[in-house]
Amino acid sequence: MSEIEIIPTIVPSSFADVEAFIALDRSFATMFHIDAADGVFAPNKTCVPGANEKLPESDKLFFEAHLMMAQPEVAGLAFVAAGARRIIAHVEAFGSENDPKRIFDVWKAAGVKEIGIAFLIGTPLEALEPYLYQCDSVTLMSIASIGKQGIPFDDRAFGRVTDLHARYPDLLIEIDGGVGEIQIGALARAGARRFSVGSAIAKAPDPAAMYQKLKSLAEFAIQ
């Protein structure tokens, strides 16, 4: 059984936002989820690391970049160069123009360690099948729209996790969007093991305590 992972989410307008967020949360978190939006696939626009911008180098820190982008290839390379070890791209962005196998091969050649596939909440789970053996995990969006923190959790996510886990019991499922202490236990019982969490941690009076509470609730749910 996979270990529960709680991953605080960063939605940066500049690379300085990333550095400040990590400085605040690295006392209790070792994994961080960085949203990257292009203003096209997602309505907002966030930063992509520049050539000289690097994430903190530490064996104890792990960074994943979630590319909410219509053209993810170049941004993925920028995040790999900056030190991200997991790149998550959306299945909806791939097609004849963006061949996923070629892009994944480019990212792997650049040094990425893991690749995840993300799904908008309205995308049928059957869309995973061509990518199943090309990815290390699947990220299911659990909000009705993407691009900013604070969007309410969408209850359709419970059934989607249950369905995906039933189809592929060994697949690592990550949930992203609106997750808090009310939902996390049921999501863990349904089969999710990795949770990208934004507002529930960032807006908590004690972010460290909330991080630990979410982890404990999920772990208790699968005992």
C-alpha atoms as an extended CHARMM CRD file, in Angstrom:
* protein
*
       223  EXT
         1         1  MET       CA              0.0000000000        0.0000000000        0.0000000000  PROA      1               0.0000000000
         2         2  SER       CA              1.4160000000        3.3750000000       -1.0020000000  PROA      2               0.0000000000
         3         3  GLU       CA              2.1880000000        5.9050000000        1.6870000000  PROA      3               0.0000000000
         4         4  ILE       CA             -0.0450000000        8.9520000000        2.0020000000  PROA      4               0.0000000000
         5         5  GLU       CA              1.5720000000       12.0850000000        0.5720000000  PROA      5               0.0000000000
         6         6  ILE       CA              0.3790000000       15.6080000000        1.3260000000  PROA      6               0.0000000000
         7         7  ILE       CA              1.9000000000       18.1390000000       -1.0780000000  PROA      7               0.0000000000
         8         8  PRO       CA              1.3910000000       21.8750000000       -0.4780000000  PROA      8               0.0000000000
         9         9  THR       CA              0.5130000000       23.7700000000       -3.6620000000  PROA      9               0.0000000000
        10        10  ILE       CA              2.2050000000       26.9440000000       -4.8920000000  PROA      10              0.0000000000
        11        11  VAL       CA              0.5490000000       29.2270000000       -7.4880000000  PROA      11              0.0000000000
        12        12  PRO       CA              3.4330000000       31.6320000000       -8.2060000000  PROA      12              0.0000000000
        13        13  SER       CA              3.2830000000       34.9430000000      -10.0090000000  PROA      13              0.0000000000
        14        14  SER       CA              7.0910000000       35.0780000000       -9.8420000000  PROA      14              0.0000000000
        15        15  PHE       CA              9.8980000000       32.7290000000       -8.9400000000  PROA      15              0.0000000000
        16        16  ALA       CA             10.3610000000       34.7370000000       -5.7430000000  PROA      16              0.0000000000
        17        17  ASP       CA              6.8990000000       33.4860000000       -4.6940000000  PROA      17              0.0000000000
        18        18  VAL       CA              8.1580000000       29.9120000000       -4.9890000000  PROA      18              0.0000000000
        19        19  GLU       CA             11.2080000000       30.6350000000       -2.8560000000  PROA      19              0.0000000000
        20        20  ALA       CA              9.1540000000       32.4180000000       -0.1830000000  PROA      20              0.0000000000
        21        21  PHE       CA              6.5780000000       29.6320000000       -0.0140000000  PROA      21              0.0000000000
        22        22  ILE       CA              9.2300000000       26.9440000000        0.3570000000  PROA      22              0.0000000000
        23        23  ALA       CA             10.9710000000       28.9280000000        3.0940000000  PROA      23              0.0000000000
        24        24  LEU       CA              7.6930000000       29.0690000000        5.0450000000  PROA      24              0.0000000000
        25        25  ASP       CA              6.6540000000       25.4380000000        4.6330000000  PROA      25              0.0000000000
        26        26  ARG       CA              9.8560000000       23.4120000000        4.4800000000  PROA      26              0.0000000000
        27        27  SER       CA              9.8380000000       23.0510000000        8.2680000000  PROA      27              0.0000000000
        28        28  PHE       CA              6.9990000000       20.5210000000        7.8960000000  PROA      28              0.0000000000
        29        29  ALA       CA              6.7520000000       19.6120000000        4.1860000000  PROA      29              0.0000000000
        30        30  THR       CA              9.3070000000       17.9040000000        1.9620000000  PROA      30              0.0000000000
        31        31  MET       CA              7.2730000000       17.8240000000       -1.2690000000  PROA      31              0.0000000000
        32        32  PHE       CA              5.8860000000       20.8190000000       -3.1620000000  PROA      32              0.0000000000
        33        33  HSD       CA              3.4510000000       21.1300000000       -6.0730000000  PROA      33              0.0000000000
        34        34  ILE       CA              4.0160000000       24.1130000000       -8.3860000000  PROA      34              0.0000000000
        35        35  ASP       CA              1.1480000000       25.1760000000      -10.6330000000  PROA      35              0.0000000000
        36        36  ALA       CA              2.1490000000       26.5000000000      -14.0500000000  PROA      36              0.0000000000
        37        37  ALA       CA             -0.6440000000       28.0810000000      -16.1030000000  PROA      37              0.0000000000
        38        38  ASP       CA             -0.4500000000       29.7320000000      -19.5160000000  PROA      38              0.0000000000
        39        39  GLY       CA             -3.5610000000       31.9220000000      -19.6900000000  PROA      39              0.0000000000
        40        40  VAL       CA             -4.8680000000       29.6880000000      -22.4890000000  PROA      40              0.0000000000
        41        41  PHE       CA             -5.4700000000       26.1850000000      -21.1350000000  PROA      41              0.0000000000
        42        42  ALA       CA             -6.0780000000       27.7880000000      -17.7400000000  PROA      42              0.0000000000
        43        43  PRO       CA             -7.4620000000       31.3220000000      -17.4190000000  PROA      43              0.0000000000
        44        44  ASN       CA             -4.6380000000       32.6440000000      -15.2670000000  PROA      44              0.0000000000
        45        45  LYS       CA             -0.9290000000       32.9140000000      -16.0160000000  PROA      45              0.0000000000
        46        46  THR       CA              1.8790000000       31.9870000000      -13.6450000000  PROA      46              0.0000000000
        47        47  CYS       CA              5.6490000000       31.9940000000      -13.8820000000  PROA      47              0.0000000000
        48        48  VAL       CA              7.9910000000       29.4620000000      -15.4860000000  PROA      48              0.0000000000
        49        49  PRO       CA             11.5970000000       29.2960000000      -14.1970000000  PROA      49              0.0000000000
        50        50  GLY       CA             14.1280000000       31.3390000000      -16.1250000000  PROA      50              0.0000000000
        51        51  ALA       CA             17.4680000000       29.9530000000      -17.2460000000  PROA      51              0.0000000000
        52        52  ASN       CA             19.2270000000       30.9430000000      -14.0070000000  PROA      52              0.0000000000
        53        53  GLU       CA             16.3900000000       30.2130000000      -11.5770000000  PROA      53              0.0000000000
        54        54  LYS       CA             16.8180000000       27.0260000000       -9.5850000000  PROA      54              0.0000000000
        55        55  LEU       CA             14.7420000000       25.2670000000       -6.9710000000  PROA      55              0.0000000000
        56        56  PRO       CA             16.5310000000       24.5110000000       -3.6850000000  PROA      56              0.0000000000
        57        57  GLU       CA             18.8410000000       21.5260000000       -4.0700000000  PROA      57              0.0000000000
        58        58  SER       CA             18.3350000000       19.0330000000       -1.2840000000  PROA      58              0.0000000000
        59        59  ASP       CA             17.8980000000       15.2790000000       -1.0330000000  PROA      59              0.0000000000
        60        60  LYS       CA             15.0670000000       16.0210000000        1.3900000000  PROA      60              0.0000000000
        61        61  LEU       CA             13.0140000000       18.1760000000       -0.9870000000  PROA      61              0.0000000000
        62        62  PHE       CA             10.9670000000       17.0390000000       -3.9850000000  PROA      62              0.0000000000
        63        63  PHE       CA              9.2220000000       19.2990000000       -6.4990000000  PROA      63              0.0000000000
        64        64  GLU       CA              6.5040000000       18.4880000000       -9.0010000000  PROA      64              0.0000000000
        65        65  ALA       CA              5.3480000000       20.9200000000      -11.6910000000  PROA      65              0.0000000000
        66        66  HSD       CA              1.7260000000       20.7910000000      -12.8260000000  PROA      66              0.0000000000
        67        67  LEU       CA              1.5610000000       22.1660000000      -16.3590000000  PROA      67              0.0000000000
        68        68  MET       CA             -1.9080000000       23.5650000000      -17.0120000000  PROA      68              0.0000000000
        69        69  MET       CA             -0.7890000000       24.5210000000      -20.5060000000  PROA      69              0.0000000000
        70        70  ALA       CA             -1.8780000000       24.0030000000      -24.0820000000  PROA      70              0.0000000000
        71        71  GLN       CA              1.7910000000       23.6880000000      -25.1510000000  PROA      71              0.0000000000
        72        72  PRO       CA              3.5830000000       21.9820000000      -22.2350000000  PROA      72              0.0000000000
        73        73  GLU       CA              6.8830000000       20.8690000000      -23.7850000000  PROA      73              0.0000000000
        74        74  VAL       CA              9.0800000000       23.9580000000      -23.2990000000  PROA      74              0.0000000000
        75        75  ALA       CA              7.7510000000       24.7400000000      -19.8340000000  PROA      75              0.0000000000
        76        76  GLY       CA              8.3810000000       21.1470000000      -18.7990000000  PROA      76              0.0000000000
        77        77  LEU       CA             12.0110000000       21.4510000000      -19.8580000000  PROA      77              0.0000000000
        78        78  ALA       CA             12.3360000000       24.7070000000      -17.9020000000  PROA      78              0.0000000000
        79        79  PHE       CA             11.0600000000       23.0510000000      -14.7430000000  PROA      79              0.0000000000
        80        80  VAL       CA             13.3160000000       20.0220000000      -15.1910000000  PROA      80              0.0000000000
        81        81  ALA       CA             16.3050000000       22.3610000000      -15.5890000000  PROA      81              0.0000000000
        82        82  ALA       CA             15.2430000000       24.2070000000      -12.4320000000  PROA      82              0.0000000000
        83        83  GLY       CA             15.1760000000       20.9730000000      -10.4350000000  PROA      83              0.0000000000
        84        84  ALA       CA             11.6260000000       19.5960000000      -10.6230000000  PROA      84              0.0000000000
        85        85  ARG       CA             11.6790000000       15.8190000000      -10.4920000000  PROA      85              0.0000000000
        86        86  ARG       CA              8.0610000000       15.1570000000      -11.4840000000  PROA      86              0.0000000000
        87        87  ILE       CA              6.2700000000       16.8030000000      -14.4130000000  PROA      87              0.0000000000
        88        88  ILE       CA              2.4770000000       16.5470000000      -14.6630000000  PROA      88              0.0000000000
        89        89  ALA       CA              0.8600000000       17.4100000000      -17.9990000000  PROA      89              0.0000000000
        90        90  HSD       CA             -2.7950000000       17.3600000000      -19.0000000000  PROA      90              0.0000000000
        91        91  VAL       CA             -4.1740000000       14.6440000000      -21.2410000000  PROA      91              0.0000000000
        92        92  GLU       CA             -6.3780000000       17.3110000000      -22.8490000000  PROA      92              0.0000000000
        93        93  ALA       CA             -3.2780000000       19.1160000000      -24.1600000000  PROA      93              0.0000000000
        94        94  PHE       CA             -2.0520000000       16.1670000000      -26.2100000000  PROA      94              0.0000000000
        95        95  GLY       CA             -2.8990000000       15.3020000000      -29.7930000000  PROA      95              0.0000000000
        96        96  SER       CA             -1.3720000000       15.3480000000      -33.2470000000  PROA      96              0.0000000000
        97        97  GLU       CA              0.3510000000       18.6720000000      -32.5530000000  PROA      97              0.0000000000
        98        98  ASN       CA              1.7040000000       17.6390000000      -29.1520000000  PROA      98              0.0000000000
        99        99  ASP       CA              2.7400000000       14.0000000000      -29.3900000000  PROA      99              0.0000000000
       100       100  PRO       CA              2.9830000000       12.7500000000      -25.7950000000  PROA      100             0.0000000000
       101       101  LYS       CA              5.5380000000        9.9990000000      -26.3630000000  PROA      101             0.0000000000
       102       102  ARG       CA              7.9400000000       12.3930000000      -28.0500000000  PROA      102             0.0000000000
       103       103  ILE       CA              7.4570000000       15.0320000000      -25.3380000000  PROA      103             0.0000000000
       104       104  PHE       CA              7.8600000000       12.4980000000      -22.5320000000  PROA      104             0.0000000000
       105       105  ASP       CA             11.0490000000       11.2190000000      -24.1740000000  PROA      105             0.0000000000
       106       106  VAL       CA             12.3820000000       14.7970000000      -24.3770000000  PROA      106             0.0000000000
       107       107  TRP       CA             11.6640000000       15.3640000000      -20.6810000000  PROA      107             0.0000000000
       108       108  LYS       CA             13.2350000000       12.0470000000      -19.7010000000  PROA      108             0.0000000000
       109       109  ALA       CA             16.3400000000       12.8340000000      -21.7240000000  PROA      109             0.0000000000
       110       110  ALA       CA             16.5570000000       16.1400000000      -19.8320000000  PROA      110             0.0000000000
       111       111  GLY       CA             16.5450000000       14.2580000000      -16.5340000000  PROA      111             0.0000000000
       112       112  VAL       CA             12.9750000000       14.1710000000      -15.2210000000  PROA      112             0.0000000000
       113       113  LYS       CA             12.4000000000       11.2770000000      -12.8250000000  PROA      113             0.0000000000
       114       114  GLU       CA              8.6100000000       10.8720000000      -13.0380000000  PROA      114             0.0000000000
       115       115  ILE       CA              5.7960000000       11.8520000000      -15.3820000000  PROA      115             0.0000000000
       116       116  GLY       CA              2.1670000000       12.2370000000      -14.3770000000  PROA      116             0.0000000000
       117       117  ILE       CA             -0.9620000000       12.6110000000      -16.4710000000  PROA      117             0.0000000000
       118       118  ALA       CA             -3.6590000000       15.0260000000      -15.2690000000  PROA      118             0.0000000000
       119       119  PHE       CA             -7.3830000000       14.9680000000      -16.0740000000  PROA      119             0.0000000000
       120       120  LEU       CA             -9.9330000000       17.7530000000      -15.9100000000  PROA      120             0.0000000000
       121       121  ILE       CA            -13.0080000000       16.6410000000      -14.0090000000  PROA      121             0.0000000000
       122       122  GLY       CA            -15.1350000000       16.3400000000      -17.1340000000  PROA      122             0.0000000000
       123       123  THR       CA            -12.6710000000       14.2230000000      -19.1210000000  PROA      123             0.0000000000
       124       124  PRO       CA            -13.6290000000       10.5400000000      -19.3970000000  PROA      124             0.0000000000
       125       125  LEU       CA            -11.2480000000        8.2000000000      -17.6170000000  PROA      125             0.0000000000
       126       126  GLU       CA            -11.0240000000        6.0880000000      -20.7730000000  PROA      126             0.0000000000
       127       127  ALA       CA             -8.6820000000        8.7770000000      -22.1220000000  PROA      127             0.0000000000
       128       128  LEU       CA             -5.9700000000        7.3350000000      -19.8560000000  PROA      128             0.0000000000
       129       129  GLU       CA             -5.5690000000        4.0950000000      -21.7810000000  PROA      129             0.0000000000
       130       130  PRO       CA             -3.0650000000        5.3030000000      -24.4350000000  PROA      130             0.0000000000
       131       131  TYR       CA             -0.8800000000        6.8010000000      -21.6860000000  PROA      131             0.0000000000
       132       132  LEU       CA             -1.1100000000        4.0970000000      -19.0360000000  PROA      132             0.0000000000
       133       133  TYR       CA              2.3370000000        2.6480000000      -19.6450000000  PROA      133             0.0000000000
       134       134  GLN       CA              3.9610000000        6.0170000000      -20.2780000000  PROA      134             0.0000000000
       135       135  CYS       CA              3.1700000000        7.6290000000      -16.9270000000  PROA      135             0.0000000000
       136       136  ASP       CA              4.0300000000        7.0130000000      -13.2820000000  PROA      136             0.0000000000
       137       137  SER       CA              0.8640000000        8.4790000000      -11.7660000000  PROA      137             0.0000000000
       138       138  VAL       CA             -2.4790000000       10.0890000000      -12.5840000000  PROA      138             0.0000000000
       139       139  THR       CA             -3.6850000000       13.4210000000      -11.2140000000  PROA      139             0.0000000000
       140       140  LEU       CA             -7.4460000000       13.8510000000      -11.0560000000  PROA      140             0.0000000000
       141       141  MET       CA             -8.6840000000       17.4180000000      -10.7810000000  PROA      141             0.0000000000
       142       142  SER       CA            -11.3620000000       17.6300000000       -8.0920000000  PROA      142             0.0000000000
       143       143  ILE       CA            -12.6870000000       21.1000000000       -8.9440000000  PROA      143             0.0000000000
       144       144  ALA       CA            -14.9940000000       22.2310000000      -11.7400000000  PROA      144             0.0000000000
       145       145  SER       CA            -12.5990000000       24.8870000000      -13.0910000000  PROA      145             0.0000000000
       146       146  ILE       CA             -8.8600000000       25.3590000000      -12.7890000000  PROA      146             0.0000000000
       147       147  GLY       CA             -6.3450000000       28.1630000000      -12.4590000000  PROA      147             0.0000000000
       148       148  LYS       CA             -6.6380000000       29.5120000000       -8.9320000000  PROA      148             0.0000000000
       149       149  GLN       CA             -6.8660000000       28.3870000000       -5.3340000000  PROA      149             0.0000000000
       150       150  GLY       CA            -10.1000000000       28.4720000000       -3.3700000000  PROA      150             0.0000000000
       151       151  ILE       CA            -12.4220000000       26.8040000000       -5.9030000000  PROA      151             0.0000000000
       152       152  PRO       CA            -14.7870000000       24.4470000000       -4.0140000000  PROA      152             0.0000000000
       153       153  PHE       CA            -14.3240000000       20.6910000000       -4.0960000000  PROA      153             0.0000000000
       154       154  ASP       CA            -16.5020000000       18.9330000000       -6.6720000000  PROA      154             0.0000000000
       155       155  ASP       CA            -18.1960000000       15.7990000000       -5.3160000000  PROA      155             0.0000000000
       156       156  ARG       CA            -17.8970000000       14.0610000000       -8.6890000000  PROA      156             0.0000000000
       157       157  ALA       CA            -14.2910000000       13.3950000000       -7.7360000000  PROA      157             0.0000000000
       158       158  PHE       CA            -15.2580000000       10.6880000000       -5.2410000000  PROA      158             0.0000000000
       159       159  GLY       CA            -16.7680000000        8.4880000000       -7.9360000000  PROA      159             0.0000000000
       160       160  ARG       CA            -13.9240000000        9.1590000000      -10.3470000000  PROA      160             0.0000000000
       161       161  VAL       CA            -11.3190000000        8.0160000000       -7.8360000000  PROA      161             0.0000000000
       162       162  THR       CA            -13.3560000000        4.8950000000       -7.0200000000  PROA      162             0.0000000000
       163       163  ASP       CA            -13.7500000000        4.0850000000      -10.7170000000  PROA      163             0.0000000000
       164       164  LEU       CA            -10.1020000000        4.6700000000      -11.6300000000  PROA      164             0.0000000000
       165       165  HSD       CA             -8.8310000000        2.6700000000       -8.6600000000  PROA      165             0.0000000000
       166       166  ALA       CA            -11.1560000000       -0.2300000000       -9.5190000000  PROA      166             0.0000000000
       167       167  ARG       CA             -9.8290000000       -0.2760000000      -13.0850000000  PROA      167             0.0000000000
       168       168  TYR       CA             -6.1480000000        0.0600000000      -12.1600000000  PROA      168             0.0000000000
       169       169  PRO       CA             -5.5980000000       -0.9430000000       -8.5090000000  PROA      169             0.0000000000
       170       170  ASP       CA             -1.8250000000       -0.4380000000       -8.6610000000  PROA      170             0.0000000000
       171       171  LEU       CA             -1.9690000000        3.0260000000      -10.2270000000  PROA      171             0.0000000000
       172       172  LEU       CA             -0.9170000000        5.9040000000       -7.9790000000  PROA      172             0.0000000000
       173       173  ILE       CA             -3.7310000000        8.4680000000       -7.8950000000  PROA      173             0.0000000000
       174       174  GLU       CA             -3.1700000000       12.0950000000       -6.9660000000  PROA      174             0.0000000000
       175       175  ILE       CA             -6.0380000000       14.4820000000       -6.1760000000  PROA      175             0.0000000000
       176       176  ASP       CA             -5.7340000000       18.1960000000       -6.8940000000  PROA      176             0.0000000000
       177       177  GLY       CA             -8.2520000000       20.8850000000       -5.9920000000  PROA      177             0.0000000000
       178       178  GLY       CA            -10.4190000000       21.8540000000       -3.0470000000  PROA      178             0.0000000000
       179       179  VAL       CA             -9.3070000000       19.0420000000       -0.7630000000  PROA      179             0.0000000000
       180       180  GLY       CA             -9.6200000000       19.6090000000        2.9750000000  PROA      180             0.0000000000
       181       181  GLU       CA            -10.2650000000       17.7070000000        6.1600000000  PROA      181             0.0000000000
       182       182  ILE       CA            -13.8860000000       16.9560000000        5.2030000000  PROA      182             0.0000000000
       183       183  GLN       CA            -13.0260000000       15.0710000000        1.9870000000  PROA      183             0.0000000000
       184       184  ILE       CA             -9.5930000000       13.5490000000        2.4600000000  PROA      184             0.0000000000
       185       185  GLY       CA            -10.5910000000       10.4290000000        4.3830000000  PROA      185             0.0000000000
       186       186  ALA       CA            -13.1890000000        9.3440000000        1.8330000000  PROA      186             0.0000000000
       187       187  LEU       CA            -10.7810000000       10.0370000000       -1.0280000000  PROA      187             0.0000000000
       188       188  ALA       CA             -8.1090000000        7.8980000000        0.6080000000  PROA      188             0.0000000000
       189       189  ARG       CA            -10.5770000000        5.0420000000        1.1440000000  PROA      189             0.0000000000
       190       190  ALA       CA            -11.5710000000        5.3420000000       -2.5170000000  PROA      190             0.0000000000
       191       191  GLY       CA             -7.9600000000        4.8090000000       -3.5920000000  PROA      191             0.0000000000
       192       192  ALA       CA             -6.1420000000        8.1600000000       -3.6620000000  PROA      192             0.0000000000
       193       193  ARG       CA             -2.7560000000        8.2850000000       -1.9630000000  PROA      193             0.0000000000
       194       194  ARG       CA             -1.3080000000       11.6490000000       -3.0270000000  PROA      194             0.0000000000
       195       195  PHE       CA             -2.9840000000       14.9850000000       -2.3310000000  PROA      195             0.0000000000
       196       196  SER       CA             -2.0240000000       18.3740000000       -3.7170000000  PROA      196             0.0000000000
       197       197  VAL       CA             -3.4210000000       20.8240000000       -1.1620000000  PROA      197             0.0000000000
       198       198  GLY       CA             -3.6520000000       24.5920000000       -1.5710000000  PROA      198             0.0000000000
       199       199  SER       CA             -6.0480000000       26.7120000000        0.4710000000  PROA      199             0.0000000000
       200       200  ALA       CA             -6.6370000000       24.2120000000        3.2750000000  PROA      200             0.0000000000
       201       201  ILE       CA             -2.9830000000       24.5340000000        4.2920000000  PROA      201             0.0000000000
       202       202  ALA       CA             -2.1410000000       28.0400000000        3.0710000000  PROA      202             0.0000000000
       203       203  LYS       CA             -5.1300000000       29.6780000000        4.7770000000  PROA      203             0.0000000000
       204       204  ALA       CA             -5.0120000000       27.6540000000        7.9920000000  PROA      204             0.0000000000
       205       205  PRO       CA             -4.1050000000       29.5490000000       11.1930000000  PROA      205             0.0000000000
       206       206  ASP       CA             -1.4020000000       26.9160000000       11.7120000000  PROA      206             0.0000000000
       207       207  PRO       CA             -0.3400000000       25.4570000000        8.3310000000  PROA      207             0.0000000000
       208       208  ALA       CA              1.9600000000       22.8660000000        9.9310000000  PROA      208             0.0000000000
       209       209  ALA       CA             -0.8210000000       21.5730000000       12.1710000000  PROA      209             0.0000000000
       210       210  MET       CA             -3.2420000000       21.3710000000        9.2340000000  PROA      210             0.0000000000
       211       211  TYR       CA             -0.6630000000       19.4960000000        7.1500000000  PROA      211             0.0000000000
       212       212  GLN       CA             -0.2790000000       16.9210000000        9.9220000000  PROA      212             0.0000000000
       213       213  LYS       CA             -4.0450000000       16.6940000000       10.4650000000  PROA      213             0.0000000000
       214       214  LEU       CA             -4.7150000000       15.9910000000        6.7950000000  PROA      214             0.0000000000
       215       215  LYS       CA             -2.0190000000       13.3240000000        6.7170000000  PROA      215             0.0000000000
       216       216  SER       CA             -3.3730000000       11.6980000000        9.8750000000  PROA      216             0.0000000000
       217       217  LEU       CA             -6.9700000000       11.7140000000        8.6060000000  PROA      217             0.0000000000
       218       218  ALA       CA             -5.9540000000       10.0390000000        5.3500000000  PROA      218             0.0000000000
       219       219  GLU       CA             -3.7440000000        7.4780000000        7.0650000000  PROA      219             0.0000000000
       220       220  PHE       CA             -6.4640000000        6.6300000000        9.6060000000  PROA      220             0.0000000000
       221       221  ALA       CA             -8.9690000000        6.1540000000        6.7860000000  PROA      221             0.0000000000
       222       222  ILE       CA             -6.9410000000        3.3720000000        5.1540000000  PROA      222             0.0000000000
       223       223  GLN       CA             -5.9180000000        1.4780000000        8.2810000000  PROA      223             0.0000000000
